[in-house]
Tab-separated table of C-alpha atoms and ligand atoms in Angstrom:
chain	number	residue	atom	x	y	z
A	1	MET	CA	3.549	41.081	54.516
A	2	LYS	CA	-0.102	40.560	55.341
A	3	LYS	CA	-2.745	42.714	53.787
A	4	LYS	CA	-6.431	42.911	54.330
A	5	PHE	CA	-8.216	44.107	51.258
A	6	SER	CA	-11.104	43.673	48.940
A	7	LEU	CA	-11.384	39.883	49.140
A	8	ALA	CA	-12.049	40.022	52.847
A	9	LEU	CA	-14.291	43.000	52.341
A	10	ALA	CA	-16.281	41.186	49.676
A	11	ALA	CA	-16.739	38.279	52.056
A	12	MET	CA	-17.993	40.563	54.788
A	13	MET	CA	-20.382	42.286	52.419
A	14	LEU	CA	-21.577	38.918	51.215
A	15	ALA	CA	-22.184	37.688	54.740
A	16	GLY	CA	-24.344	40.756	55.282
A	17	VAL	CA	-26.310	40.142	52.094
A	18	LEU	CA	-26.860	36.490	52.883
A	19	THR	CA	-28.043	37.264	56.367
A	20	ALA	CA	-30.495	39.707	54.895
A	21	CYS	CA	-31.843	36.974	52.569
A	22	GLY	CA	-32.340	34.498	55.376
A	23	GLY	CA	-29.050	32.616	55.048
A	24	ASN	CA	-26.506	32.600	57.809
A	25	GLY	CA	-23.556	34.926	57.638
A	26	GLY	CA	-20.468	32.739	57.847
A	27	GLY	CA	-19.059	32.460	61.294
A	28	ASN	CA	-21.533	34.444	63.315
A	29	ALA	CA	-24.564	32.855	64.805
A	30	ALA	CA	-27.204	34.602	62.759
A	31	THR	CA	-30.310	35.439	64.644
A	32	GLY	CA	-33.772	34.912	63.324
A	33	SER	CA	-32.799	32.713	60.377
A	34	ASN	CA	-34.893	29.745	59.448
A	35	PRO	CA	-33.124	26.655	60.784
A	36	SER	CA	-35.213	24.109	58.889
A	37	SER	CA	-36.103	23.078	55.362
A	38	GLY	CA	-34.085	25.528	53.227
A	39	SER	CA	-37.201	26.535	51.440
A	40	GLY	CA	-35.739	29.713	49.965
A	41	ALA	CA	-38.688	31.787	50.988
A	42	ALA	CA	-37.246	34.886	49.358
A	43	SER	CA	-37.535	33.380	45.889
A	44	SER	CA	-41.048	32.002	46.143
A	45	ALA	CA	-43.021	34.898	44.777
A	46	ALA	CA	-42.005	34.781	41.118
A	47	SER	CA	-42.501	31.090	40.380
A	48	GLY	CA	-45.253	28.655	41.189
A	49	SER	CA	-43.018	26.599	43.433
A	50	GLU	CA	-41.123	27.764	46.474
A	51	THR	CA	-38.109	25.690	45.452
A	52	PRO	CA	-37.837	25.791	41.651
A	53	THR	CA	-34.119	24.993	41.487
A	54	ILE	CA	-34.353	22.107	43.932
A	55	ASP	CA	-37.435	20.759	42.117
A	56	ALA	CA	-35.509	20.746	38.824
A	57	ILE	CA	-32.540	18.971	40.458
A	58	LYS	CA	-34.859	16.344	41.950
A	59	ALA	CA	-36.467	15.824	38.559
A	60	LYS	CA	-33.025	15.234	37.005
A	61	GLY	CA	-32.131	12.813	39.804
A	62	GLU	CA	-28.633	14.257	40.084
A	63	ILE	CA	-26.813	17.392	41.130
A	64	VAL	CA	-23.737	18.405	39.155
A	65	MET	CA	-20.676	19.885	40.859
A	66	LEU	CA	-18.062	21.728	38.802
A	67	THR	CA	-14.490	21.693	40.037
A	68	ASN	CA	-10.828	21.474	39.095
A	69	ALA	CA	-9.368	18.402	40.769
A	70	GLN	CA	-5.750	19.610	40.968
A	71	PHE	CA	-6.041	21.362	44.288
A	72	PRO	CA	-5.405	19.031	47.219
A	73	PRO	CA	-6.763	18.698	49.885
A	74	PHE	CA	-9.914	20.375	48.528
A	75	GLU	CA	-10.076	18.271	45.356
A	76	TYR	CA	-7.706	15.794	43.753
A	77	LEU	CA	-7.851	12.586	41.764
A	78	GLY	CA	-7.864	9.441	43.887
A	79	ASP	CA	-6.110	6.219	42.888
A	80	ASP	CA	-9.210	5.042	41.065
A	81	GLY	CA	-9.387	8.285	39.062
A	82	SER	CA	-12.403	9.594	40.950
A	83	VAL	CA	-12.455	13.119	42.364
A	84	GLN	CA	-11.819	13.109	46.122
A	85	GLY	CA	-11.383	15.804	48.742
A	86	VAL	CA	-13.008	18.194	51.165
A	87	ASP	CA	-15.319	19.738	48.540
A	88	PRO	CA	-16.627	16.410	47.152
A	89	ASP	CA	-17.335	15.269	50.732
A	90	ILE	CA	-19.388	18.376	51.489
A	91	ALA	CA	-21.034	18.212	48.057
A	92	GLN	CA	-22.055	14.616	48.769
A	93	ALA	CA	-23.811	15.845	51.914
A	94	VAL	CA	-25.669	18.419	49.786
A	95	ALA	CA	-26.724	15.694	47.317
A	96	ASP	CA	-27.828	13.458	50.199
A	97	LYS	CA	-29.874	16.248	51.719
A	98	ILE	CA	-31.716	16.789	48.432
A	99	GLY	CA	-31.907	13.028	47.839
A	100	VAL	CA	-30.131	12.835	44.458
A	101	GLU	CA	-26.886	11.430	43.052
A	102	LEU	CA	-23.777	13.625	43.013
A	103	LYS	CA	-22.025	13.979	39.670
A	104	ILE	CA	-18.635	15.741	39.557
A	105	VAL	CA	-17.283	17.446	36.452
A	106	ASP	CA	-13.518	18.076	36.472
A	107	MET	CA	-12.464	21.012	34.291
A	108	ASP	CA	-10.029	23.914	34.052
A	109	PHE	CA	-10.450	26.267	37.002
A	110	ASP	CA	-10.603	29.345	34.780
A	111	GLY	CA	-13.613	27.907	32.912
A	112	ILE	CA	-15.742	27.092	35.946
A	113	ILE	CA	-17.678	30.349	36.296
A	114	ASP	CA	-18.636	30.468	32.614
A	115	ALA	CA	-19.651	26.796	32.704
A	116	LEU	CA	-21.798	27.450	35.761
A	117	LYS	CA	-23.449	30.447	34.098
A	118	ALA	CA	-24.086	28.300	31.011
A	119	GLY	CA	-25.900	25.728	33.185
A	120	LYS	CA	-23.286	22.997	32.754
A	121	GLY	CA	-23.401	22.382	36.480
A	122	ASP	CA	-25.604	23.204	39.454
A	123	PHE	CA	-22.849	24.582	41.652
A	124	ALA	CA	-19.085	24.994	41.794
A	125	ALA	CA	-17.075	23.675	44.734
A	126	ALA	CA	-13.450	24.365	44.004
A	127	GLY	CA	-11.767	26.021	46.961
A	128	MET	CA	-13.094	29.133	45.293
A	129	THR	CA	-12.420	32.487	46.916
A	130	ILE	CA	-15.264	34.966	47.192
A	131	THR	CA	-14.241	38.059	45.215
A	132	GLU	CA	-16.072	41.162	44.077
A	133	GLU	CA	-15.390	40.290	40.412
A	134	ARG	CA	-16.916	36.834	40.782
A	135	LEU	CA	-19.876	38.239	42.693
A	136	LYS	CA	-20.817	40.119	39.529
A	137	GLU	CA	-21.171	36.777	37.720
A	138	VAL	CA	-22.478	34.303	40.299
A	139	ASP	CA	-23.835	34.070	43.837
A	140	PHE	CA	-21.880	32.472	46.664
A	141	SER	CA	-22.929	30.353	49.622
A	142	ASP	CA	-21.760	31.195	53.108
A	143	GLU	CA	-18.016	30.833	53.501
A	144	TYR	CA	-16.658	27.529	54.837
A	145	VAL	CA	-12.862	27.905	54.813
A	146	THR	CA	-10.505	30.798	55.546
A	147	SER	CA	-7.347	30.830	53.460
A	148	SER	CA	-4.477	32.996	52.224
A	149	GLN	CA	-2.202	33.211	49.250
A	150	MET	CA	1.247	31.949	50.210
A	151	VAL	CA	4.676	31.920	48.607
A	152	VAL	CA	6.513	28.644	47.939
A	153	VAL	CA	10.201	28.728	46.961
A	154	PRO	CA	12.841	26.131	46.081
A	155	ALA	CA	14.815	24.897	49.131
A	156	GLY	CA	17.799	27.172	49.739
A	157	SER	CA	16.218	30.251	48.178
A	158	ASP	CA	16.584	33.498	50.114
A	159	LEU	CA	13.474	35.071	48.608
A	160	LYS	CA	10.945	36.451	51.083
A	161	ALA	CA	7.172	36.717	50.781
A	162	ASP	CA	7.556	40.409	50.082
A	163	ASP	CA	6.049	42.167	47.063
A	164	ALA	CA	9.195	44.205	46.381
A	165	MET	CA	11.376	41.100	46.451
A	166	LEU	CA	8.930	39.161	44.242
A	167	SER	CA	8.839	41.963	41.663
A	168	GLY	CA	10.557	41.016	38.424
A	169	LYS	CA	10.806	37.326	39.434
A	170	ASN	CA	9.530	34.217	37.622
A	171	ILE	CA	6.424	33.086	39.489
A	172	THR	CA	4.320	29.981	38.768
A	173	VAL	CA	0.580	30.039	39.432
A	174	GLN	CA	-2.615	28.219	38.534
A	175	GLU	CA	-4.286	30.198	35.757
A	176	GLY	CA	-7.284	32.312	36.696
A	177	THR	CA	-6.825	31.983	40.459
A	178	THR	CA	-6.425	34.741	42.996
A	179	GLY	CA	-2.761	33.652	43.154
A	180	ASP	CA	-2.494	34.467	39.435
A	181	TRP	CA	-4.041	37.888	40.074
A	182	TYR	CA	-1.643	38.487	42.956
A	183	ALA	CA	1.474	37.481	40.995
A	184	SER	CA	0.246	39.642	38.107
A	185	GLY	CA	0.309	42.673	40.410
A	186	ASP	CA	-3.439	43.246	40.314
A	187	THR	CA	-3.573	45.823	43.092
A	188	GLU	CA	-7.271	46.536	42.810
A	189	THR	CA	-8.463	42.951	43.290
A	190	THR	CA	-5.738	41.587	45.568
A	191	GLY	CA	-3.787	44.498	47.046
A	192	SER	CA	-0.636	43.118	45.420
A	193	GLU	CA	2.238	45.489	44.836
A	194	ILE	CA	4.285	43.041	42.803
A	195	LYS	CA	5.631	44.751	39.674
A	196	ASP	CA	6.691	43.155	36.393
A	197	ALA	CA	6.881	39.554	37.491
A	198	GLN	CA	7.119	36.940	34.764
A	199	VAL	CA	3.947	34.969	35.562
A	200	LEU	CA	4.049	31.335	34.403
A	201	ARG	CA	0.434	30.140	34.247
A	202	TYR	CA	-0.476	26.451	34.463
A	203	LYS	CA	-3.846	24.774	34.279
A	204	SER	CA	-3.076	22.934	37.523
A	205	ALA	CA	-1.697	24.075	40.875
A	206	VAL	CA	0.042	20.702	41.216
A	207	GLU	CA	1.818	21.280	37.900
A	208	ALA	CA	2.791	24.828	38.940
A	209	GLY	CA	4.457	23.230	41.991
A	210	MET	CA	6.216	20.589	39.893
A	211	MET	CA	7.634	23.238	37.573
A	212	LEU	CA	8.969	25.156	40.568
A	213	ALA	CA	10.544	21.975	41.959
A	214	GLN	CA	12.202	21.423	38.569
A	215	GLY	CA	13.892	24.820	38.818
A	216	LYS	CA	11.733	26.551	36.196
A	217	ALA	CA	10.886	29.542	38.409
A	218	ASP	CA	11.816	31.521	41.518
A	219	ALA	CA	8.539	31.121	43.391
A	220	MET	CA	4.945	29.917	43.272
A	221	ILE	CA	1.931	31.763	44.680
A	222	VAL	CA	-0.891	29.452	45.767
A	223	ASP	CA	-3.478	28.927	48.503
A	224	GLN	CA	-2.307	27.809	51.943
A	225	LYS	CA	-3.427	24.174	52.313
A	226	PRO	CA	-2.674	23.285	48.679
A	227	ALA	CA	0.747	24.913	49.218
A	228	GLU	CA	1.334	22.608	52.213
A	229	ALA	CA	0.168	19.545	50.267
A	230	ILE	CA	2.315	20.409	47.234
A	231	VAL	CA	5.415	21.094	49.361
A	232	ALA	CA	4.900	17.774	51.189
A	233	ALA	CA	4.540	15.913	47.874
A	234	GLN	CA	7.813	17.352	46.534
A	235	GLY	CA	9.923	15.727	49.269
A	236	GLY	CA	12.201	18.526	50.501
A	237	LYS	CA	12.647	20.333	47.179
A	238	LEU	CA	10.266	23.143	48.116
A	239	VAL	CA	9.730	25.355	51.151
A	240	LEU	CA	6.578	27.208	52.191
A	241	LEU	CA	7.288	30.737	53.456
A	242	PRO	CA	5.313	31.612	56.592
A	243	GLU	CA	3.995	35.068	55.647
A	244	LYS	CA	0.436	35.364	54.375
A	245	LEU	CA	-0.100	37.586	51.334
A	246	THR	CA	-3.896	37.810	51.586
A	247	ASP	CA	-6.971	36.902	53.645
A	248	GLU	CA	-9.551	34.938	51.617
A	249	HIS	CA	-12.742	32.987	52.181
A	250	TYR	CA	-13.955	29.990	50.199
A	251	ALA	CA	-17.568	29.406	49.279
A	252	PHE	CA	-19.605	27.309	46.850
A	253	ALA	CA	-20.729	29.264	43.771
A	254	ILE	CA	-24.192	28.981	42.239
A	255	GLN	CA	-26.044	30.697	39.441
A	256	LYS	CA	-27.506	34.051	40.393
A	257	GLY	CA	-30.892	34.061	42.042
A	258	GLN	CA	-31.163	30.388	43.060
A	259	GLU	CA	-31.930	31.114	46.694
A	260	ASP	CA	-33.503	27.706	47.326
A	261	LEU	CA	-30.326	25.853	46.364
A	262	GLN	CA	-28.208	28.435	48.186
A	263	ALA	CA	-30.238	27.830	51.363
A	264	VAL	CA	-29.727	24.042	51.226
A	265	ILE	CA	-25.984	24.456	50.648
A	266	ASN	CA	-25.805	26.894	53.543
A	267	GLU	CA	-27.615	24.443	55.827
A	268	VAL	CA	-25.050	21.772	55.003
A	269	LEU	CA	-22.153	24.205	55.404
A	270	LYS	CA	-23.492	25.181	58.818
A	271	GLU	CA	-23.028	21.549	59.876
A	272	TYR	CA	-19.532	21.547	58.389
A	273	ASN	CA	-18.168	24.828	59.671
A	274	GLY	CA	-15.267	24.926	62.083
A	275	GLU	CA	-14.102	21.583	63.428
A	276	LYS	CA	-15.736	19.308	60.886
A	277	VAL	CA	-14.093	21.105	57.946
A	278	ASP	CA	-10.752	21.014	59.772
A	279	GLU	CA	-11.162	17.257	60.230
A	280	LEU	CA	-11.857	16.817	56.525
A	281	ILE	CA	-8.826	18.939	55.632
A	282	THR	CA	-6.578	16.832	57.882
A	283	GLN	CA	-8.064	13.644	56.464
A	284	HIS	CA	-7.334	14.705	52.874
A	285	MET	CA	-3.840	16.173	53.438
A	286	GLY	CA	-0.680	14.290	52.658
A	287	ILE	CA	-1.707	13.074	49.231
A	288	GLU	CA	-0.046	13.868	45.924
B	1	LIG	N1	-8.783	30.090	45.970
B	1	LIG	C1	-8.236	30.378	44.668
B	1	LIG	C2	-9.257	31.099	43.825
B	1	LIG	O1	-10.400	31.077	44.121
B	1	LIG	C3	-7.745	29.139	43.955
B	1	LIG	C4	-8.755	28.064	43.748
B	1	LIG	C5	-8.276	26.948	42.859
B	1	LIG	N2	-9.161	25.833	42.947
B	1	LIG	C6	-9.039	24.658	42.265
B	1	LIG	N3	-9.914	23.711	42.508
B	1	LIG	N4	-8.095	24.470	41.426
B	1	LIG	O2	-8.929	31.702	42.834
């Protein structure tokens, strides 16, 4: 059953806000926005420089991305142990645009927003869904990927992606994700009507999939492309149900008020929207 609810609404509101600040609302060709430099004109008044955040990043010589690399194709560990994926590729383009090195910090997903607020990174790129709750803590870039929560079941299961049928079941999730909120029956944030599920929370979406494949649960709730990648990696043990539970939009997160950095990220995302992101997704699918 497909629902449109607050996540999509938050994204629409955000697009409106960003357009008003001189960024481009995701998807629509914003009129009158500044196509060059990313100089964050809106933030210039308070500080001496027009680009205080970018200046500080240049002075450090590196930009730090926070992520959780257990979420293919958006981020995963490559054979050499480095973090690979759609988000690192886009983040590298952001670093190149500013002219600094990219450093990636891999951490638990549910710690990313606090780490960002504490200044442990310059931005988060983690297949992160724009939500109203998160908007209270951080700012988001324009959106760059549309996604949904999906249900994965063991092969042979007759469960359906239906809240009533999922009620009372054992459901694996990655902790602190919108899939966790959905499985937990958080109606206000996700529109979920699941009641009294036993939610098995893992630090990694890949692990949540492995536990399901090992028969530890009835279902997993996870984002669409990671669901496809996890099902493919489990060689026939798991099946992805076709119904979408939610409509969500991914964006990079940054500390509140850093319009200059937000503008540079948005410029890069503008180059990557649509086809180029799809190409990156295809390129990074089919890995473990
Ligand atoms: N889109 C979901 C959310 O924002 C899941 C993101 C998980 N990302 C990750 N890199 N593990 O809650």
